[in-house]
């Protein structure tokens, strides 16, 4: 009997260049469970490293390139709250061109690098720059490829490497399993001292992910069949990182045929709201923090009142108090009104809708999701980057 991924037989997926992306999207919930078990087994070693480092640093820097950089956007608040140390999310692509804007010779830092392959020129260069331009640099490397240079050889400074399960090392161009896996790893590292207390939350994430994949799959397929040319993703706080990654995922899987925008709910009013029209869809990534929800609801009402013809999707843990939200499609992770995961944990499962819509939209355009770039403009490992003066 043929296997199916995202509701499509593996024979069809293989023949259309979609098997890897489909498998890598669908496997994510079980990958999250495996990551939790692996990190739980590493708890003592990780605690020793983090306790030592945090006594000797002035700043934490979360870095990566592209999708890997967006992980830091979701984690910056988490690390600041957990460790009480100033934390910045800075793309390696920014550090490489302007190292003195972010690194100081009198500062001691922990550089946390996220990378799927560990082979992109910027990911490697930023290690050398941080070693050179800071008083002392500790390294925490989170990667998916045991053969990557980042994992094996890059620095003589004190480092701790976390290698994710091999299936997280996506074969497809688009980062899916690698993104959510490294993001969850960061969330759990910030809670490493009490990681066992978060088993239930991870199990809830698995349940949420499976609900998205199986209960809402046909809905997202229908969305992908709509005639839209642009997509807008909104999220605040940790979900801003998810909105940013969502915008990239749909755009790269459609080879730029769908142009995407991302912003926060408050930021969207300051000009980007002009992107709203009848050829757009808007995806609201909603917080379960009630202090945030009021701002989200206000913006959603404003968009609804424009009567622009924009199709809207609300992604949320559960339906809000007082009934429905002003959206054409409401996606809930849970039927319960209870808050079952921390706000920042929602970032892990909230990426799935954009991945799924992007996958189906790519196929609708006649593209191969595993390698959607018809002109070779983008690649699994970035090409054409020269590093100067590191």
Protein backbone atom coordinates (compact mmCIF):
# COMPACT_ATOMS: atom_id res chain seq x y z
CA UNK A 1 0.00 0.00 0.00
CA UNK A 2 1.40 3.38 -1.01
CA UNK A 3 2.36 5.82 1.71
CA UNK A 4 0.69 9.22 1.79
CA UNK A 5 2.04 12.55 2.95
CA UNK A 6 -0.22 15.60 3.17
CA UNK A 7 -2.94 13.42 1.68
CA UNK A 8 -1.02 12.62 -1.54
CA UNK A 9 0.47 9.23 -2.44
CA UNK A 10 4.24 9.01 -2.34
CA UNK A 11 4.36 7.90 -6.00
CA UNK A 12 2.70 11.13 -7.11
CA UNK A 13 4.88 13.16 -4.76
CA UNK A 14 8.07 11.56 -6.07
CA UNK A 15 7.14 12.08 -9.70
CA UNK A 16 6.32 15.76 -9.11
CA UNK A 17 9.37 16.68 -7.01
CA UNK A 18 7.39 17.08 -3.80
CA UNK A 19 8.14 14.02 -1.68
CA UNK A 20 10.76 15.55 0.60
CA UNK A 21 8.82 18.71 1.42
CA UNK A 22 5.61 16.80 2.10
CA UNK A 23 7.34 14.27 4.34
CA UNK A 24 9.32 16.95 6.18
CA UNK A 25 6.20 19.00 6.90
CA UNK A 26 4.17 16.03 8.11
CA UNK A 27 6.88 14.52 10.33
CA UNK A 28 7.26 17.61 12.51
CA UNK A 29 5.05 16.71 15.50
CA UNK A 30 6.89 13.45 16.09
CA UNK A 31 10.22 15.23 15.61
CA UNK A 32 9.29 17.66 18.40
CA UNK A 33 8.71 14.77 20.77
CA UNK A 34 12.08 13.26 19.90
CA UNK A 35 13.84 16.60 20.43
CA UNK A 36 12.29 16.91 23.88
CA UNK A 37 13.51 13.44 24.85
CA UNK A 38 17.02 14.09 23.54
CA UNK A 39 17.37 17.42 25.32
CA UNK A 40 16.01 15.95 28.54
CA UNK A 41 18.83 13.41 28.39
CA UNK A 42 21.33 16.27 27.94
CA UNK A 43 19.91 18.34 30.79
CA UNK A 44 22.86 18.07 33.19
CA UNK A 45 25.54 18.83 30.59
CA UNK A 46 23.56 21.76 29.22
CA UNK A 47 22.93 23.16 32.70
CA UNK A 48 26.63 23.02 33.54
CA UNK A 49 27.52 24.86 30.33
CA UNK A 50 24.80 27.51 30.66
CA UNK A 51 25.44 28.11 34.37
CA UNK A 52 29.14 28.63 33.72
CA UNK A 53 28.63 30.87 30.70
CA UNK A 54 25.89 33.04 32.20
CA UNK A 55 28.14 34.00 35.11
CA UNK A 56 30.74 35.37 32.70
CA UNK A 57 28.89 37.20 29.91
CA UNK A 58 27.41 40.61 29.26
CA UNK A 59 25.12 39.70 26.38
CA UNK A 60 23.47 36.86 24.47
CA UNK A 61 23.31 37.06 20.67
CA UNK A 62 20.96 34.80 18.70
CA UNK A 63 22.10 34.50 15.10
CA UNK A 64 21.59 32.69 11.82
CA UNK A 65 20.90 33.48 8.18
CA UNK A 66 17.47 33.64 6.56
CA UNK A 67 15.06 31.23 8.22
CA UNK A 68 17.66 30.48 10.90
CA UNK A 69 17.77 34.18 11.78
CA UNK A 70 14.01 34.30 12.26
CA UNK A 71 14.28 31.70 15.02
CA UNK A 72 16.03 34.34 17.10
CA UNK A 73 13.16 36.78 16.62
CA UNK A 74 10.88 34.32 18.42
CA UNK A 75 13.38 33.54 21.18
CA UNK A 76 14.82 36.91 22.15
CA UNK A 77 12.21 37.62 24.84
CA UNK A 78 12.33 34.06 26.14
CA UNK A 79 16.08 34.14 26.74
CA UNK A 80 15.95 37.60 28.31
CA UNK A 81 13.23 36.54 30.75
CA UNK A 82 14.87 33.21 31.56
CA UNK A 83 18.45 34.34 32.11
CA UNK A 84 18.09 38.04 32.91
CA UNK A 85 20.83 38.88 30.41
CA UNK A 86 20.45 41.39 27.57
CA UNK A 87 19.59 39.33 24.49
CA UNK A 88 19.65 40.43 20.86
CA UNK A 89 18.50 38.63 17.73
CA UNK A 90 20.94 39.67 15.00
CA UNK A 91 21.14 37.99 11.59
CA UNK A 92 24.58 36.71 10.68
CA UNK A 93 24.13 38.56 7.39
CA UNK A 94 24.07 41.84 9.36
CA UNK A 95 27.03 40.98 11.57
CA UNK A 96 29.20 40.00 8.59
CA UNK A 97 28.87 43.38 6.87
CA UNK A 98 28.89 45.57 10.02
CA UNK A 99 30.55 43.64 12.87
CA UNK A 100 31.45 46.75 14.87
CA UNK A 101 27.77 47.72 15.04
CA UNK A 102 27.03 44.62 17.12
CA UNK A 103 30.29 43.40 18.69
CA UNK A 104 32.61 45.21 21.14
CA UNK A 105 36.10 44.40 22.30
CA UNK A 106 35.10 44.97 25.94
CA UNK A 107 32.02 42.69 25.87
CA UNK A 108 31.81 39.00 26.69
CA UNK A 109 29.06 37.25 24.79
CA UNK A 110 27.31 33.96 24.26
CA UNK A 111 26.73 33.53 20.53
CA UNK A 112 23.90 31.08 19.85
CA UNK A 113 24.07 30.00 16.22
CA UNK A 114 21.19 28.31 14.42
CA UNK A 115 21.93 26.55 11.13
CA UNK A 116 20.45 23.69 9.18
CA UNK A 117 23.60 22.67 7.29
CA UNK A 118 26.24 24.70 9.09
CA UNK A 119 27.84 25.39 5.72
CA UNK A 120 26.57 28.83 4.71
CA UNK A 121 29.42 31.36 4.39
CA UNK A 122 27.80 33.87 6.75
CA UNK A 123 27.22 31.30 9.51
CA UNK A 124 30.89 30.39 9.45
CA UNK A 125 32.16 33.95 9.12
CA UNK A 126 30.16 35.24 12.07
CA UNK A 127 31.88 32.73 14.37
CA UNK A 128 35.28 34.09 13.40
CA UNK A 129 34.09 37.69 13.68
CA UNK A 130 32.63 37.14 17.14
CA UNK A 131 35.84 35.50 18.31
CA UNK A 132 37.85 38.42 16.91
CA UNK A 133 35.70 41.39 17.92
CA UNK A 134 34.60 40.48 21.46
CA UNK A 135 36.50 40.23 24.74
CA UNK A 136 35.47 36.60 25.00
CA UNK A 137 32.93 34.58 23.07
CA UNK A 138 31.25 31.38 24.11
CA UNK A 139 29.40 29.42 21.45
CA UNK A 140 26.20 27.40 21.60
CA UNK A 141 25.68 25.80 18.20
CA UNK A 142 22.32 24.32 17.24
CA UNK A 143 22.37 22.51 13.91
CA UNK A 144 20.91 19.63 11.94
CA UNK A 145 23.95 18.34 10.03
CA UNK A 146 26.68 16.31 11.71
CA UNK A 147 28.92 16.82 8.67
CA UNK A 148 28.65 20.61 8.67
CA UNK A 149 31.71 22.72 9.38
CA UNK A 150 29.80 24.67 12.03
CA UNK A 151 29.26 21.49 14.03
CA UNK A 152 32.80 20.17 13.63
CA UNK A 153 35.68 22.60 13.34
CA UNK A 154 34.88 26.28 13.32
CA UNK A 155 36.16 27.72 16.62
CA UNK A 156 38.80 27.15 19.24
CA UNK A 157 36.70 28.97 21.85
CA UNK A 158 34.58 27.17 24.41
CA UNK A 159 31.49 25.75 22.75
CA UNK A 160 28.58 23.39 23.21
CA UNK A 161 27.00 21.77 20.16
CA UNK A 162 23.48 20.41 19.93
CA UNK A 163 22.81 18.14 16.97
CA UNK A 164 19.16 17.60 16.13
CA UNK A 165 17.83 14.23 14.92
CA UNK A 166 18.91 13.42 11.37
CA UNK A 167 15.40 13.79 9.93
CA UNK A 168 15.46 17.48 10.85
CA UNK A 169 18.12 18.03 8.18
CA UNK A 170 15.62 18.78 5.41
CA UNK A 171 16.52 17.48 1.97
CA UNK A 172 14.21 19.99 0.33
CA UNK A 173 15.13 23.60 -0.35
CA UNK A 174 12.61 25.06 2.08
CA UNK A 175 13.41 24.76 5.77
CA UNK A 176 10.47 23.14 7.56
CA UNK A 177 11.45 20.46 10.09
CA UNK A 178 14.78 22.18 10.68
CA UNK A 179 13.07 25.48 11.51
CA UNK A 180 10.50 24.18 13.98
CA UNK A 181 13.01 21.73 15.46
CA UNK A 182 15.67 24.36 16.15
CA UNK A 183 13.02 26.76 17.45
CA UNK A 184 11.73 24.19 19.94
CA UNK A 185 15.32 23.42 20.94
CA UNK A 186 15.86 27.08 21.78
CA UNK A 187 12.66 27.24 23.81
CA UNK A 188 13.68 24.19 25.81
CA UNK A 189 17.24 25.43 26.39
CA UNK A 190 15.79 28.57 27.96
CA UNK A 191 13.92 26.26 30.35
CA UNK A 192 16.59 23.59 30.71
CA UNK A 193 16.71 23.74 34.51
CA UNK A 194 13.06 22.66 34.70
CA UNK A 195 12.71 20.92 31.35
CA UNK A 196 10.76 17.99 32.78
CA UNK A 197 7.94 20.38 33.72
CA UNK A 198 7.42 21.13 30.04
CA UNK A 199 6.76 17.59 28.86
CA UNK A 200 3.01 18.19 28.90
CA UNK A 201 3.38 21.38 26.86
CA UNK A 202 5.45 19.57 24.24
CA UNK A 203 2.84 16.80 24.13
CA UNK A 204 0.19 19.48 23.60
CA UNK A 205 2.28 20.91 20.75
CA UNK A 206 2.38 17.47 19.16
CA UNK A 207 -1.40 17.23 19.46
CA UNK A 208 -1.82 20.75 18.04
CA UNK A 209 0.46 19.97 15.11
CA UNK A 210 -1.37 16.78 14.27
CA UNK A 211 -4.71 18.59 14.43
CA UNK A 212 -3.46 21.16 11.91
CA UNK A 213 -2.10 18.44 9.62
CA UNK A 214 -5.13 16.20 9.63
CA UNK A 215 -8.19 18.24 10.59
CA UNK A 216 -7.39 21.40 8.61
CA UNK A 217 -5.43 19.97 5.66
CA UNK A 218 -8.33 20.22 3.20
CA UNK A 219 -9.11 23.78 4.34
CA UNK A 220 -5.55 24.86 3.62
CA UNK A 221 -5.63 23.07 0.27
CA UNK A 222 -8.74 25.12 -0.58
CA UNK A 223 -6.99 28.33 0.45
CA UNK A 224 -4.09 27.46 -1.85
CA UNK A 225 -6.53 27.07 -4.74
CA UNK A 226 -7.74 30.66 -4.31
CA UNK A 227 -6.55 33.27 -6.78
CA UNK A 228 -4.33 35.49 -4.62
CA UNK A 229 -1.12 37.31 -5.52
CA UNK A 230 0.03 38.48 -2.12
CA UNK A 231 -0.14 37.24 1.45
CA UNK A 232 0.17 39.16 4.71
CA UNK A 233 1.24 37.50 7.96
CA UNK A 234 0.82 39.28 11.29
CA UNK A 235 2.21 38.29 14.68
CA UNK A 236 3.42 40.11 17.78
CA UNK A 237 6.08 39.26 20.35
CA UNK A 238 7.39 35.74 19.75
CA UNK A 239 4.85 35.23 16.96
CA UNK A 240 6.45 38.04 14.96
CA UNK A 241 9.28 35.61 14.23
CA UNK A 242 6.73 33.06 13.03
CA UNK A 243 5.05 35.68 10.84
CA UNK A 244 8.43 36.53 9.33
CA UNK A 245 9.24 32.90 8.60
CA UNK A 246 5.71 32.31 7.27
CA UNK A 247 6.14 35.13 4.77
CA UNK A 248 9.41 33.66 3.53
CA UNK A 249 8.05 30.12 3.34
CA UNK A 250 5.10 30.95 1.11
CA UNK A 251 7.17 33.28 -1.04
CA UNK A 252 10.03 30.85 -1.68
CA UNK A 253 7.79 27.80 -2.21
CA UNK A 254 5.90 29.75 -4.89
CA UNK A 255 9.14 31.05 -6.45
CA UNK A 256 8.06 34.62 -5.77
CA UNK A 257 4.76 34.28 -7.62
CA UNK A 258 3.07 35.18 -4.33
CA UNK A 259 4.69 38.23 -2.76
CA UNK A 260 4.42 38.28 1.01
CA UNK A 261 4.45 40.88 3.78
CA UNK A 262 4.91 40.43 7.51
CA UNK A 263 4.46 42.79 10.43
CA UNK A 264 3.18 43.18 13.98
CA UNK A 265 -0.43 44.12 14.65
CA UNK A 266 0.43 47.63 15.78
CA UNK A 267 3.15 48.10 13.19
CA UNK A 268 0.85 47.12 10.34
CA UNK A 269 -1.19 50.30 10.80
CA UNK A 270 1.85 52.48 10.09
CA UNK A 271 1.83 52.17 6.30
CA UNK A 272 1.90 48.43 5.46
CA UNK A 273 -1.91 48.31 5.76
CA UNK A 274 -1.84 49.68 2.20
CA UNK A 275 -1.07 46.13 1.01
CA UNK A 276 -4.65 45.08 1.75
CA UNK A 277 -6.74 44.45 -1.38
CA UNK A 278 -8.92 41.81 -3.02
CA UNK A 279 -5.91 39.93 -4.44
CA UNK A 280 -4.43 39.41 -0.96
CA UNK A 281 -4.98 36.99 1.87
CA UNK A 282 -4.17 37.91 5.46
CA UNK A 283 -3.15 35.40 8.10
CA UNK A 284 -3.47 36.41 11.74
CA UNK A 285 -1.19 34.52 14.14
CA UNK A 286 -2.96 35.10 17.45
CA UNK A 287 -1.44 35.12 20.91
CA UNK A 288 -2.95 33.36 23.92
CA UNK A 289 -1.77 36.26 26.08
CA UNK A 290 -4.92 38.21 26.88
CA UNK A 291 -2.94 41.44 27.27
CA UNK A 292 -1.96 41.10 23.62
CA UNK A 293 -5.35 39.94 22.34
CA UNK A 294 -7.02 43.35 22.64
CA UNK A 295 -4.53 44.85 20.17
CA UNK A 296 -5.02 41.93 17.79
CA UNK A 297 -8.81 42.20 17.88
CA UNK A 298 -8.70 45.94 17.22
CA UNK A 299 -6.57 45.46 14.10
CA UNK A 300 -8.70 42.59 12.84
CA UNK A 301 -11.82 44.72 13.22
CA UNK A 302 -10.16 47.58 11.33
CA UNK A 303 -9.26 45.27 8.44
CA UNK A 304 -12.74 43.75 8.44
CA UNK A 305 -14.34 47.21 8.33
CA UNK A 306 -12.33 48.09 5.21
CA UNK A 307 -14.47 45.62 3.22
CA UNK A 308 -11.51 45.14 0.89
CA UNK A 309 -12.37 41.60 -0.18
CA UNK A 310 -9.24 40.24 1.48
CA UNK A 311 -9.65 36.62 2.59
CA UNK A 312 -8.62 36.28 6.23
CA UNK A 313 -7.42 33.35 8.34
CA UNK A 314 -7.09 33.39 12.13
CA UNK A 315 -4.65 30.90 13.68
CA UNK A 316 -5.10 30.48 17.45
CA UNK A 317 -4.87 28.10 20.35
CA UNK A 318 -8.61 28.25 21.08
CA UNK A 319 -11.63 30.39 20.30
CA UNK A 320 -11.59 33.68 22.23
CA UNK A 321 -13.95 34.58 25.00
CA UNK A 322 -17.14 36.05 23.63
CA UNK A 323 -17.31 34.03 20.43
CA UNK A 324 -15.85 34.25 16.95
CA UNK A 325 -13.12 36.46 15.54
CA UNK A 326 -13.67 38.53 12.37
CA UNK A 327 -12.03 36.07 9.96
CA UNK A 328 -13.22 33.96 7.04
CA UNK A 329 -11.45 30.87 8.36
CA UNK A 330 -10.72 30.21 12.03
CA UNK A 331 -8.13 27.56 12.86
CA UNK A 332 -8.02 26.43 16.48
CA UNK A 333 -5.42 24.10 17.95
CA UNK A 334 -7.69 23.03 20.80
CA UNK A 335 -11.41 22.76 21.52
CA UNK A 336 -10.72 23.73 25.13
CA UNK A 337 -10.80 27.34 26.29
CA UNK A 338 -7.86 26.67 28.61
CA UNK A 339 -4.35 27.95 27.90
CA UNK A 340 -2.34 24.77 27.53
CA UNK A 341 1.01 26.07 26.31
CA UNK A 342 3.09 29.17 26.98
CA UNK A 343 2.69 31.93 24.42
CA UNK A 344 6.15 31.40 22.95
CA UNK A 345 5.50 27.68 22.45
CA UNK A 346 2.73 28.63 20.00
CA UNK A 347 5.47 29.72 17.60
CA UNK A 348 6.37 26.08 16.93
CA UNK A 349 2.98 24.88 15.67
CA UNK A 350 1.85 28.21 14.20
CA UNK A 351 4.31 27.85 11.31
CA UNK A 352 2.50 24.80 9.92
CA UNK A 353 -0.31 26.66 8.10
CA UNK A 354 2.12 28.70 5.98
CA UNK A 355 4.17 25.59 5.20
CA UNK A 356 1.08 23.67 4.10
CA UNK A 357 -0.43 26.52 2.07
CA UNK A 358 2.96 27.13 0.48
CA UNK A 359 3.31 23.46 -0.44
CA UNK A 360 -0.09 23.27 -2.16
CA UNK A 361 0.25 26.68 -3.80
CA UNK A 362 3.62 25.62 -5.22
CA UNK A 363 2.01 22.55 -6.78
CA UNK A 364 -0.87 24.64 -8.12
CA UNK A 365 1.66 26.79 -9.96
CA UNK A 366 3.18 23.66 -11.50
CA UNK A 367 6.36 23.98 -9.44
CA UNK A 368 8.32 21.27 -7.64
CA UNK A 369 8.15 22.10 -3.91
CA UNK A 370 11.44 20.30 -3.25
CA UNK A 371 13.21 22.72 -5.60
CA UNK A 372 10.74 25.46 -6.53
CA UNK A 373 13.18 28.01 -7.96
CA UNK A 374 12.82 27.69 -11.73
CA UNK A 375 15.65 30.17 -12.45
CA UNK A 376 17.99 28.78 -9.82
CA UNK A 377 17.78 32.07 -7.91
CA UNK A 378 17.76 30.35 -4.52
CA UNK A 379 19.37 27.13 -3.33
CA UNK A 380 19.32 24.81 -0.33
CA UNK A 381 22.71 26.22 0.72
CA UNK A 382 23.17 29.82 -0.30
CA UNK A 383 25.48 30.39 -3.27
CA UNK A 384 27.44 33.34 -4.58
CA UNK A 385 28.44 34.83 -1.21
CA UNK A 386 32.06 35.94 -0.84
CA UNK A 387 33.35 36.78 2.62
CA UNK A 388 35.87 39.63 2.94
CA UNK A 389 38.14 40.74 5.78
CA UNK A 390 37.12 38.41 8.59
